[in-house]
CSV table of C-alpha atoms and ligand atoms in Angstrom, one decimal:
chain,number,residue,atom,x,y,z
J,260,UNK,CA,0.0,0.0,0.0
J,261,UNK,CA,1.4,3.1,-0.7
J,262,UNK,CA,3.2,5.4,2.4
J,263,UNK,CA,2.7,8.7,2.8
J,264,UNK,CA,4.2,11.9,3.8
J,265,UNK,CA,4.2,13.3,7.5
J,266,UNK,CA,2.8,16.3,6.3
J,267,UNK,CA,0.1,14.5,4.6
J,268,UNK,CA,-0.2,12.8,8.2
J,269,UNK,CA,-0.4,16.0,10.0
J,270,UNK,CA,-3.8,16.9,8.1
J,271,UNK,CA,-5.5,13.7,8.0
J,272,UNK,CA,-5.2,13.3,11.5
J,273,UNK,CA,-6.8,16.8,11.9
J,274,UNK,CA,-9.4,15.7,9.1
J,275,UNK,CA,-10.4,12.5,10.9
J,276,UNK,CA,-10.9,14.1,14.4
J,277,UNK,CA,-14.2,16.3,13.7
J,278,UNK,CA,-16.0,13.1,12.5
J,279,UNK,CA,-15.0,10.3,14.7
J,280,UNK,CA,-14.7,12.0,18.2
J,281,UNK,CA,-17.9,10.4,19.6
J,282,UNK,CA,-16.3,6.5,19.2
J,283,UNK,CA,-12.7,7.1,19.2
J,284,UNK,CA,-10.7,10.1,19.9
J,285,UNK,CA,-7.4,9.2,19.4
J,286,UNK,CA,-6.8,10.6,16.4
J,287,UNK,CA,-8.0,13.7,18.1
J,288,UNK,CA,-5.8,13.5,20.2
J,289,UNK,CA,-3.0,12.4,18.5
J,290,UNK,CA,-3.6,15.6,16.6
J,291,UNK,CA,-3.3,17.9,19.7
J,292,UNK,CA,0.0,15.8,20.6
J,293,UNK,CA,1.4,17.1,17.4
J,294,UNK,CA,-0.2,20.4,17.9
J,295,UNK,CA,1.3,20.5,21.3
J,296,UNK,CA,4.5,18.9,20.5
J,297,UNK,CA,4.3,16.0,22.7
J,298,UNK,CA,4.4,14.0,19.6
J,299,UNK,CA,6.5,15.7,16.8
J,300,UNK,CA,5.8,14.9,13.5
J,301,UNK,CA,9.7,13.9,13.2
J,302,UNK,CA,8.0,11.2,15.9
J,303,UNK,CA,5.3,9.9,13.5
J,304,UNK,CA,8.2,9.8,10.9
J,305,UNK,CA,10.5,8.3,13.0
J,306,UNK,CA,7.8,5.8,13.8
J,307,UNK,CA,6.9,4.8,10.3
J,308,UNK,CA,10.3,4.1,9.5
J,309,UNK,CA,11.4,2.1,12.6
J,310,UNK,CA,8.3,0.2,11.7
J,311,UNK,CA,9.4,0.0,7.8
J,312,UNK,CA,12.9,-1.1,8.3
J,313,UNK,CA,11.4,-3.9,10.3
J,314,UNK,CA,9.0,-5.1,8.1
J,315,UNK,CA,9.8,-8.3,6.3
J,316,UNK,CA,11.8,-9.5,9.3
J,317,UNK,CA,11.4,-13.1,8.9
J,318,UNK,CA,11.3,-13.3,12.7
J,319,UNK,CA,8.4,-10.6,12.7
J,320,UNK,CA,6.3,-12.1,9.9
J,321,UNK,CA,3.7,-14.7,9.6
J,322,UNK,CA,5.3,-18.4,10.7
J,323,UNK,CA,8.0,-16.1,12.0
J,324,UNK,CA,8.6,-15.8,15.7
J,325,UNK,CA,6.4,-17.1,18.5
J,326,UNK,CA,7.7,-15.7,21.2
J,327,UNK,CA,4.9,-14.9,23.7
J,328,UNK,CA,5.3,-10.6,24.8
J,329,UNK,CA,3.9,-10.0,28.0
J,330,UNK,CA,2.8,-6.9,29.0
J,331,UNK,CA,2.4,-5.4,32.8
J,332,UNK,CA,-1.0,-3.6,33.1
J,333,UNK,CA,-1.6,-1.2,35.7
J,334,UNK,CA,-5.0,0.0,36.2
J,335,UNK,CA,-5.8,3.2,37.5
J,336,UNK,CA,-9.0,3.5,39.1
J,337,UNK,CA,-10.2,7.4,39.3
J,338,UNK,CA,-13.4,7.4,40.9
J,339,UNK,CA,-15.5,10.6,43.2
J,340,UNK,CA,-18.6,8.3,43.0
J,341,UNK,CA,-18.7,4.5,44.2
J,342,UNK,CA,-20.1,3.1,41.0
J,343,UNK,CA,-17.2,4.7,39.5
J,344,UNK,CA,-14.7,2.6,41.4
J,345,UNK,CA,-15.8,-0.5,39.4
J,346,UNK,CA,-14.5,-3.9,41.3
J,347,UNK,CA,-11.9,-6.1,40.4
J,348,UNK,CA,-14.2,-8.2,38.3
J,349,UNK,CA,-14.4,-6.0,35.8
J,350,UNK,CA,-11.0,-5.3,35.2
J,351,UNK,CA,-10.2,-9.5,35.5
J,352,UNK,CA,-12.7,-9.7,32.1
J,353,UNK,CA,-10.8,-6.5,30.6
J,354,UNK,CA,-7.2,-8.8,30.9
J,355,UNK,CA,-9.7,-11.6,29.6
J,356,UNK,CA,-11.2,-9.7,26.7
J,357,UNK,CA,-7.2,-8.4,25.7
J,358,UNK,CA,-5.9,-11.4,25.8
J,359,UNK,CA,-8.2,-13.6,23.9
J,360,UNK,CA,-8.6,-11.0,21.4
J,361,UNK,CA,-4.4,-10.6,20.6
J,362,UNK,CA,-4.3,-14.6,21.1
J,363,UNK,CA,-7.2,-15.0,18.8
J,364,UNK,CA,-8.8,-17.2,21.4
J,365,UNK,CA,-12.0,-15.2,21.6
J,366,UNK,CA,-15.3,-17.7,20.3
J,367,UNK,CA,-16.6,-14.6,18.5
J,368,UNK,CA,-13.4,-15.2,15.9
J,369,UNK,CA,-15.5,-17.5,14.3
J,370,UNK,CA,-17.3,-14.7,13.1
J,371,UNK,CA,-14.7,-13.7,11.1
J,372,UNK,CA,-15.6,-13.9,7.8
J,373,UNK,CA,-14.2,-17.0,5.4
J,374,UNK,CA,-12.5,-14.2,3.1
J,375,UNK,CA,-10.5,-13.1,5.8
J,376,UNK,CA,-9.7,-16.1,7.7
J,377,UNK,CA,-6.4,-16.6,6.3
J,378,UNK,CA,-5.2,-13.1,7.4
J,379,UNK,CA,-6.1,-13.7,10.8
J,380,UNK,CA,-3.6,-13.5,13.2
J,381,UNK,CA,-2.1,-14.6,16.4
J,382,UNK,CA,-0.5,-11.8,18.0
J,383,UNK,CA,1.3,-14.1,20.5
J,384,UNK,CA,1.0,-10.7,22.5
J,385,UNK,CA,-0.4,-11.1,26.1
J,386,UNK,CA,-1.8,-9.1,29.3
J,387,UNK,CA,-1.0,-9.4,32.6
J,388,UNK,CA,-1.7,-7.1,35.7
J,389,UNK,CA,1.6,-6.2,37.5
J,390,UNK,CA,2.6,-8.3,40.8
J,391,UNK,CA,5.5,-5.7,41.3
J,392,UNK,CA,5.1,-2.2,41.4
J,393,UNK,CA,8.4,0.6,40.5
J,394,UNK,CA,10.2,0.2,43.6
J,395,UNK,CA,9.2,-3.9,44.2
J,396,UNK,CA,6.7,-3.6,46.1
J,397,UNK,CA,3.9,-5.9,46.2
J,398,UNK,CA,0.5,-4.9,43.8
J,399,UNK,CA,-2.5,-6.2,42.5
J,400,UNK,CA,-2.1,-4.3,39.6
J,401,UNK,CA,-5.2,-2.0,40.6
J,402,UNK,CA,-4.4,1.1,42.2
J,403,UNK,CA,-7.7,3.1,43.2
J,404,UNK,CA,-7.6,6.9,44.4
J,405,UNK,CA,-10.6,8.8,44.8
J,406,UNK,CA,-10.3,12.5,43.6
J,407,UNK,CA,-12.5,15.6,43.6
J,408,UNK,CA,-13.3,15.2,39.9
J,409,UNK,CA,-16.1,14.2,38.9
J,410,UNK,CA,-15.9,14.2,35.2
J,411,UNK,CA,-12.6,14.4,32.8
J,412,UNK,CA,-11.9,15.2,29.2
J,413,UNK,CA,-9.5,13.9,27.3
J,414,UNK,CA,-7.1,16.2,27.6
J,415,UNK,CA,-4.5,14.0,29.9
J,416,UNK,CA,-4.8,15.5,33.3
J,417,UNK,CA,-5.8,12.4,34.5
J,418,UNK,CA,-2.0,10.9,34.2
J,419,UNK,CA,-0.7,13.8,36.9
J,420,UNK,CA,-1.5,13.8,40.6
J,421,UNK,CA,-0.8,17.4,40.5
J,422,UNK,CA,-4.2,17.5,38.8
J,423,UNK,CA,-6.1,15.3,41.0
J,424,UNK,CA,-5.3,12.2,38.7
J,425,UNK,CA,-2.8,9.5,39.4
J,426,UNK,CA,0.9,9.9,37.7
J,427,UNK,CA,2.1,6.9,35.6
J,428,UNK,CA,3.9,4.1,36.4
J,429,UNK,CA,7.3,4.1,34.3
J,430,UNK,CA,5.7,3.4,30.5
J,431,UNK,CA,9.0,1.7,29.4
J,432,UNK,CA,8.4,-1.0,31.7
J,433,UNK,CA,4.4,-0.6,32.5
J,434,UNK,CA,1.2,-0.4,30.1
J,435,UNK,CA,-0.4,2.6,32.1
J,436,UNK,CA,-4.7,2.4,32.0
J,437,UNK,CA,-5.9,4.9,33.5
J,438,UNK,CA,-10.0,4.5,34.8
J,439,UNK,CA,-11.9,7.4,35.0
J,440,UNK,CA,-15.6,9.3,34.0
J,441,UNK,CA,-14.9,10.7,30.8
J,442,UNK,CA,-17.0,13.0,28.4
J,443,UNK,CA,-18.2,12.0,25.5
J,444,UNK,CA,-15.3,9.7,25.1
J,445,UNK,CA,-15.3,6.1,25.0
J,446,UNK,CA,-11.5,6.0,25.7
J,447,UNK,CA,-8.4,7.1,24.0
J,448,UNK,CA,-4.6,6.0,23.8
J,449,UNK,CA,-1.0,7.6,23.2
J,450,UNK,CA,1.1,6.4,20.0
J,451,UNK,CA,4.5,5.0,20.7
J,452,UNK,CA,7.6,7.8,21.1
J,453,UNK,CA,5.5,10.2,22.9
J,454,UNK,CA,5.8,12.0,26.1
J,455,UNK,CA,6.6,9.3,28.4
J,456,UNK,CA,4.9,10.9,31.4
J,457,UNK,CA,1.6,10.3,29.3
J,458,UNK,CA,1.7,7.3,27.4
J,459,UNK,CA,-1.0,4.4,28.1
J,460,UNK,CA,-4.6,4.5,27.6
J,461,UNK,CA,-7.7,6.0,29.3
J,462,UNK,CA,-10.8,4.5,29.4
J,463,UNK,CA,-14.4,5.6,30.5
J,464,UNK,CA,-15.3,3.8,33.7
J,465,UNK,CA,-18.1,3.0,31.7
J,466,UNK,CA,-16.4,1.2,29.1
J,467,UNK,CA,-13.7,-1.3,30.9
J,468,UNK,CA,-14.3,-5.1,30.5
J,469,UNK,CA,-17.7,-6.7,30.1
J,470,UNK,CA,-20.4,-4.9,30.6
J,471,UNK,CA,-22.8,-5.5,27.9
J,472,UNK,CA,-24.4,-2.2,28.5
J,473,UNK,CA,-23.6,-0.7,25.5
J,474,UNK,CA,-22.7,-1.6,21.8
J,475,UNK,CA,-19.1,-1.4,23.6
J,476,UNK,CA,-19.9,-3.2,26.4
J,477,UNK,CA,-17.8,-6.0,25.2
J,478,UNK,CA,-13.8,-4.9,26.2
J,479,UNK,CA,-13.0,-4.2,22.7
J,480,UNK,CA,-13.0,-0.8,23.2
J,481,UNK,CA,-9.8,-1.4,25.2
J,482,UNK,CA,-8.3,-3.8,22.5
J,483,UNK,CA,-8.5,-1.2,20.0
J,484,UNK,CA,-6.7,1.1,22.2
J,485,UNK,CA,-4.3,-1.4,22.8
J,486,UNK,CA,-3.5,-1.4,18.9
J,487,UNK,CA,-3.1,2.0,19.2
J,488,UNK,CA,-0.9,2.1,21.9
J,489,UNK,CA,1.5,-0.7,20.1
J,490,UNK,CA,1.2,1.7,16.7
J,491,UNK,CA,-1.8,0.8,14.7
J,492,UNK,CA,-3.8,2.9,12.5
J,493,UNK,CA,-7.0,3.2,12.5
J,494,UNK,CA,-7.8,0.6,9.3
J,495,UNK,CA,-9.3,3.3,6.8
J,496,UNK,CA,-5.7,5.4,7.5
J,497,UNK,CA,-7.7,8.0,8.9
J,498,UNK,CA,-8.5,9.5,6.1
J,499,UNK,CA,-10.6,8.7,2.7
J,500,UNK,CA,-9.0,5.8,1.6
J,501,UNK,CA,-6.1,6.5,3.3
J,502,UNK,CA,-2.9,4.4,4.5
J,503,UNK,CA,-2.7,2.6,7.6
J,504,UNK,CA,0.5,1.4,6.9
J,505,UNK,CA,-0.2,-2.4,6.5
J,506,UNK,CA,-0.1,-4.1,3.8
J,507,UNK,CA,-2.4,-6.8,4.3
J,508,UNK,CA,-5.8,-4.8,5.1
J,509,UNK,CA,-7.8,-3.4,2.5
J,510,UNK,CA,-8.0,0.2,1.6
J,511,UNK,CA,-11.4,1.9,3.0
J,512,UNK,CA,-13.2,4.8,2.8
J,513,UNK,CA,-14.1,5.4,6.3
J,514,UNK,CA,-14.6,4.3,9.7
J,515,UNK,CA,-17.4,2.0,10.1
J,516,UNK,CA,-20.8,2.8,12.8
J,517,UNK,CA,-22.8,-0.3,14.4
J,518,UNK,CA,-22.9,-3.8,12.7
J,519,UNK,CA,-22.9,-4.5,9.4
J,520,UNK,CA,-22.6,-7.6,7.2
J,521,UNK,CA,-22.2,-8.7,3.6
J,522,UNK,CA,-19.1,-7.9,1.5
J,523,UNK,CA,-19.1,-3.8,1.1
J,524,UNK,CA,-16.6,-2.6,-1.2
J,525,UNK,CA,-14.9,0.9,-1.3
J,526,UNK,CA,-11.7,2.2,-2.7
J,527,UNK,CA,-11.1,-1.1,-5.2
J,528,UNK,CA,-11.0,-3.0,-1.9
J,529,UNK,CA,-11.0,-6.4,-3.9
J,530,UNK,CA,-13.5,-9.1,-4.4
J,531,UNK,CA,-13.1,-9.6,-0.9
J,532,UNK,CA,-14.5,-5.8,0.2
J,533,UNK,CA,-13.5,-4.0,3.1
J,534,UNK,CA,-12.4,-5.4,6.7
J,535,UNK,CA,-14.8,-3.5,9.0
J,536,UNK,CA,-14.7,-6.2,11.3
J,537,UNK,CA,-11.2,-5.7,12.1
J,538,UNK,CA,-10.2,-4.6,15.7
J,539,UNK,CA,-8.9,-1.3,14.6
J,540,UNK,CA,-12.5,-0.4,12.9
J,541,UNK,CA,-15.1,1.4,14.7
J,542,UNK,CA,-17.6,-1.3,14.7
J,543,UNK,CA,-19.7,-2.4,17.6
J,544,UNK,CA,-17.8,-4.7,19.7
J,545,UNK,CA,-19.8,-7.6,18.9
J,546,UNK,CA,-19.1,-7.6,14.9
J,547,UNK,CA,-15.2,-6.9,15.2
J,548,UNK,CA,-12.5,-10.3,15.8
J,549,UNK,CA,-9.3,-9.6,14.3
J,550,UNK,CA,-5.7,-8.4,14.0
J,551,UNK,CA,-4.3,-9.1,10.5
J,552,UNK,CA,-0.9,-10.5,10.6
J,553,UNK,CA,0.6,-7.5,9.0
J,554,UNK,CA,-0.9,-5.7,11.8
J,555,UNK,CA,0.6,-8.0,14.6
J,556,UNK,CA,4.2,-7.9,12.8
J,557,UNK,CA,4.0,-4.2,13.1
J,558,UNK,CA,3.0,-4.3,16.5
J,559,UNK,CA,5.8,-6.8,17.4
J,560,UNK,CA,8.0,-4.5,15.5
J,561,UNK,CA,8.0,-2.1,18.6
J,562,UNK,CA,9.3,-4.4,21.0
J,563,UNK,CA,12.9,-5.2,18.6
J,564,UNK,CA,15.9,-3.2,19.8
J,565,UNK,CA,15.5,-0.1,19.5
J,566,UNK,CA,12.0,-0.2,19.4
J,567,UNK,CA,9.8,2.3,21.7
J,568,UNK,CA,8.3,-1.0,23.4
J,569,UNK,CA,11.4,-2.9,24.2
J,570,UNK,CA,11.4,-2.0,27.7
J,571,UNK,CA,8.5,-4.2,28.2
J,572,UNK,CA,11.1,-7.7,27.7
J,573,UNK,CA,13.5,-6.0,30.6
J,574,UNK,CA,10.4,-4.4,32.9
J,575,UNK,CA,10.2,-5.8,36.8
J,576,UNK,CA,6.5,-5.6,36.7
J,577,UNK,CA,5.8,-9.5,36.4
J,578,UNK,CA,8.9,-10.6,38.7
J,579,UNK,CA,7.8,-11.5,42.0
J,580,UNK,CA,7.8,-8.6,44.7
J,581,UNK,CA,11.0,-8.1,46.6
J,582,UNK,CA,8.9,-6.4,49.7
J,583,UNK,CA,5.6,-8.3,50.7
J,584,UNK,CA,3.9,-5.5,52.7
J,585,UNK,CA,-0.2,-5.4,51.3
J,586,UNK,CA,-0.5,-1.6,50.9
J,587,UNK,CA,-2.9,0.0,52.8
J,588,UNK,CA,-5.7,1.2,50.4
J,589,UNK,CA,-6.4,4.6,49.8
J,590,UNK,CA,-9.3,5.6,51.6
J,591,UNK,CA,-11.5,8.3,49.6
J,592,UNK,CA,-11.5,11.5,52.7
J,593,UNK,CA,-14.9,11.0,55.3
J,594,UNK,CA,-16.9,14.1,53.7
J,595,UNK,CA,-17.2,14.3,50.5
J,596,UNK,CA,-18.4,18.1,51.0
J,597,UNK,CA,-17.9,20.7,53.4
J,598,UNK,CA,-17.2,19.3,56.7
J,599,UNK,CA,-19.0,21.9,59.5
J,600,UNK,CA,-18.7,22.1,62.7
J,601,UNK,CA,-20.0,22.3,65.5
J,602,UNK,CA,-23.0,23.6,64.0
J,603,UNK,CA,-24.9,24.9,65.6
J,604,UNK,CA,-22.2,27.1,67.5
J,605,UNK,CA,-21.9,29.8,69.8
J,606,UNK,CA,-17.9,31.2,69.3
J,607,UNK,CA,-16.7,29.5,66.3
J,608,UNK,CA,-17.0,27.2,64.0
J,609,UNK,CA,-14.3,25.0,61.8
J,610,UNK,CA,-14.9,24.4,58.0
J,611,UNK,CA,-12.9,21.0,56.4
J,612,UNK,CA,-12.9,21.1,53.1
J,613,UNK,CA,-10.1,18.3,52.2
J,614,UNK,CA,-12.7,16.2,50.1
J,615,UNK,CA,-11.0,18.7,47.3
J,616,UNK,CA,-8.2,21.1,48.2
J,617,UNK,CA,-9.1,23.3,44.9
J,618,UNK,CA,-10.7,25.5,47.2
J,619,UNK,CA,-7.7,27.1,48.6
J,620,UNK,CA,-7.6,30.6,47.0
J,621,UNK,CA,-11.1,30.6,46.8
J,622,UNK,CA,-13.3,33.5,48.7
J,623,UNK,CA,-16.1,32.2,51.0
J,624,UNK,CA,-18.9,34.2,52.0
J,625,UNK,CA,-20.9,34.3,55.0
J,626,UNK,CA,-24.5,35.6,54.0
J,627,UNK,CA,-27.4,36.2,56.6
J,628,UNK,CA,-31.5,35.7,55.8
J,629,UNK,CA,-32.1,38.7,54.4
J,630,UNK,CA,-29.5,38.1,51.7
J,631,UNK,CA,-26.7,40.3,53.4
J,632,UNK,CA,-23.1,39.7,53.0
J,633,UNK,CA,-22.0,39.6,57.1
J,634,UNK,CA,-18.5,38.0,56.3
J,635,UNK,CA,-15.8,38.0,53.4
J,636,UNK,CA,-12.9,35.1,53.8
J,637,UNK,CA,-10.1,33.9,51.9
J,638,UNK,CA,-9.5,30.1,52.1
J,639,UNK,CA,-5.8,29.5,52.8
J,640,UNK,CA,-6.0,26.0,54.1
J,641,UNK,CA,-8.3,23.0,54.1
J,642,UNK,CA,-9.2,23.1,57.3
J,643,UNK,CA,-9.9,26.4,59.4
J,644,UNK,CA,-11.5,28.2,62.1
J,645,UNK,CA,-13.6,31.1,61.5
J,646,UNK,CA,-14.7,33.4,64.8
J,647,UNK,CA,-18.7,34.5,64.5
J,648,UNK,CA,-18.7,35.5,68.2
J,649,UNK,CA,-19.7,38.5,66.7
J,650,UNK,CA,-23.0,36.8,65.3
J,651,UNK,CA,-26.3,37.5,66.0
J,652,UNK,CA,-27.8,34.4,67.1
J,653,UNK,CA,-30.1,32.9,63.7
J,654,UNK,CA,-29.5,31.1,60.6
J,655,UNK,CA,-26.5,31.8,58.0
J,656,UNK,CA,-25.4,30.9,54.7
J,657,UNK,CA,-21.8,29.9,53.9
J,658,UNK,CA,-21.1,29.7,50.4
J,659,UNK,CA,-18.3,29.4,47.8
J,660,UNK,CA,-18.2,29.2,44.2
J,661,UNK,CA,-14.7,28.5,42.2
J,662,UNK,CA,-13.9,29.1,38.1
J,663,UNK,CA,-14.6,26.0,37.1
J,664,UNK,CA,-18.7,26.1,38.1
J,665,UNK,CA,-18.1,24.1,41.3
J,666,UNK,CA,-20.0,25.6,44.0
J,667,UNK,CA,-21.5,24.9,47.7
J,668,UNK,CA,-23.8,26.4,50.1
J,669,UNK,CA,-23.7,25.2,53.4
J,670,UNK,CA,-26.7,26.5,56.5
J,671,UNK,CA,-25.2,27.8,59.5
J,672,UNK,CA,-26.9,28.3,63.2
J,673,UNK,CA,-25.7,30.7,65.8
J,674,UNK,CA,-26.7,30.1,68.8
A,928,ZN,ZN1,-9.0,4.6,17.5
């Protein structure tokens, strides 16, 4: 298939994102990488030829080597509800899902239609949650934190603690999946050779393992990430019959909605019409079942010398733990509001706000019945003491709003 220029990368990429934000927004957000650049176009380049040099590599290539890659997954778990801290379960059937769908284990393969049978690949790429975090230490894989935010875009802050996320594990050694409630986004991944700090994959709470809830409540959504985060394309090349770099899928116009069936042909695909039930479509998860095996030698490719995923053959994250110590698990903080009291009070009264430390540098104000401002205060700390000695005795309001629309009113009795 014929390769294209980084420039003519640049705009597809910008091209694709307005249309296929609601089901995938990595190319979005590949595109504000570049934009930004986190992910140079000298990257993409860089990563096109790494990938091209390899390919042919009898070792890389169908009958080549079979060499099982196993990859340590740590899971992330951002929650500020309890239905967002999904159990272990469902992150168990996530590994399942991965794993049977880059072993080509999964019964739905049968699906796959006769045509494409033959291009059907085992990955010989696995999934495995880490049993030893950075420093040794004994994990489960799962690390759960419960932060003031209650929804997240896709815009990466999730990946720093300094914005109420969780920072990643070292990515040359660690697949990074972050967990959290994100809008309008089913889940999104980082490209190999990007900012370190921020490569892995996010993925709505809604959206991790089995759910059957949706037409992505089957894990795939995850698996296609996964491509993405081992260098596929999306299968159409992101752009009108574009290049995705392999040569073994068929050119296609577009990305594909819900379920379809029958041979569709698009850009002289062949007799044999396009591949929308490939993995790196945008199909419902129950009508996509493979990785070709051009696509699983240029995953594989990433994990040679040199590669941006050979870290994963040296990481500790599967070795046994060196200290056995069971973490204690983060609690999520008592209140998750303003904490008041005593209230009612006489002299003063003491105002925990730890549930979400964004409030420092906000103003509070003290309102009485009739709507009149009594008191002005700047909060400096979490936790305070404010003096109404000076009160009348009757009811108050204490209220805060910041710049992001998060607000809170709390009632007040002097006594
Ligand atoms: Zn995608």
């Amino acid at each position: 298939m014929r390769r294209v220029s980084s420039g003519l990368v640049l705009i597809l990429f910008m091209v694709l994102s307005a249309s296929a934000q609601e089901s995938c927004e990595t190319a979005a957000y590949l595109e504000s990488e570049i934009k930004n650049n986190f992910l140079s176009s000298g990257q993409v380049e860089w990563l096109e030829k790494f990938v091209a040099e390899k390919k042919g590599d009898k070792s890389l290539s169908r009958g080549g080597d079979k060499t099982i890659i196993t990859i340590p997954v740590v899971f992330h778990v951002l929650y500020h509800t309890s239905a967002q801290n999904i159990p272990d379960a469902q992150i168990h059937s996530q590994i399942t899902v991965l794993n049977e769908s880059f072993r080509r284990l999964a019964a739905d393969t049968v699906n796959t239609p006769e045509r494409f049978r033959e291009l059907a690949a085992d990955c010989f790429i696995e999934f495995k949650l880490a049993t030893s975090d950075t420093r040794r230490r004994y994990t489960s894989g799962i690390v759960r934190k419960y932060t003031p935010i209650s929804i997240w875009d896709a815009d990466d802050k999730m990946k720093f603690s300094s914005e109420m996320g969780a920072d990643a594990w070292d990515s040359k050694q660690y697949l990074n999946i972050w967990v959290c409630p994100l809008r309008r986004t089913l889940g999104y991944a980082s490209f190999p050779g990007g900012d370190p700090l921020k490569d892995g994959i996010v993925l709505n709470s809604t959206t991790v393992g089995v759910t059957g809830k949706s037409s992505f409540g089957e894990g795939k959504v995850a698996v296609h990430e996964a491509g993405h985060w081992l260098g596929l394309r999306h299968i159409w090349g992101d752009d009108y019959c574009g290049d995705d770099g392999v040569d073994d899928t068929p050119k296609q116009a577009g990305f594909t909605n819900g379920c379809p069936t029958g041979v569709r042909l698009s850009c002289g695909s062949g007799a044999a019409g396009d591949m929308y039930m490939n993995y790196m479509d945008l199909t419902n998860d129950a009508c996509i079942n493979l990785f070709t095996f051009g696509q699983s030698e240029r995953m594989r490719a990433l994990f040679e010398p040199g590669g941006p995923r050979e870290g994963i053959h040296t990481s500790i994250g599967l070795q046994p733990p060196l200290i056995h110590e069971i973490p204690i698990a983060e609690e999520p903080p008592r209140w998750l509001r303003p904490n008041l009291f005593p209230n009612p009070a006489t002299t003063e009264i003491t105002i925990d706000l730890a549930y979400d430390p964004r409030w420092i540098g906000n103003v509070m104000y003290l309102t009485n019945v009739q709507g009149v401002r009594v008191m002005m205060l700047n909060i400096t700390s979490t936790i305070f003491t404010i003096d109404i000695s000076q009160l009348k005795p009757g009811i108050y309001l204490l209220t805060s709003h910041r710049k992001d629309g998060e607000r809170w009113q709390e009632k007040i009795i002097k006594m």
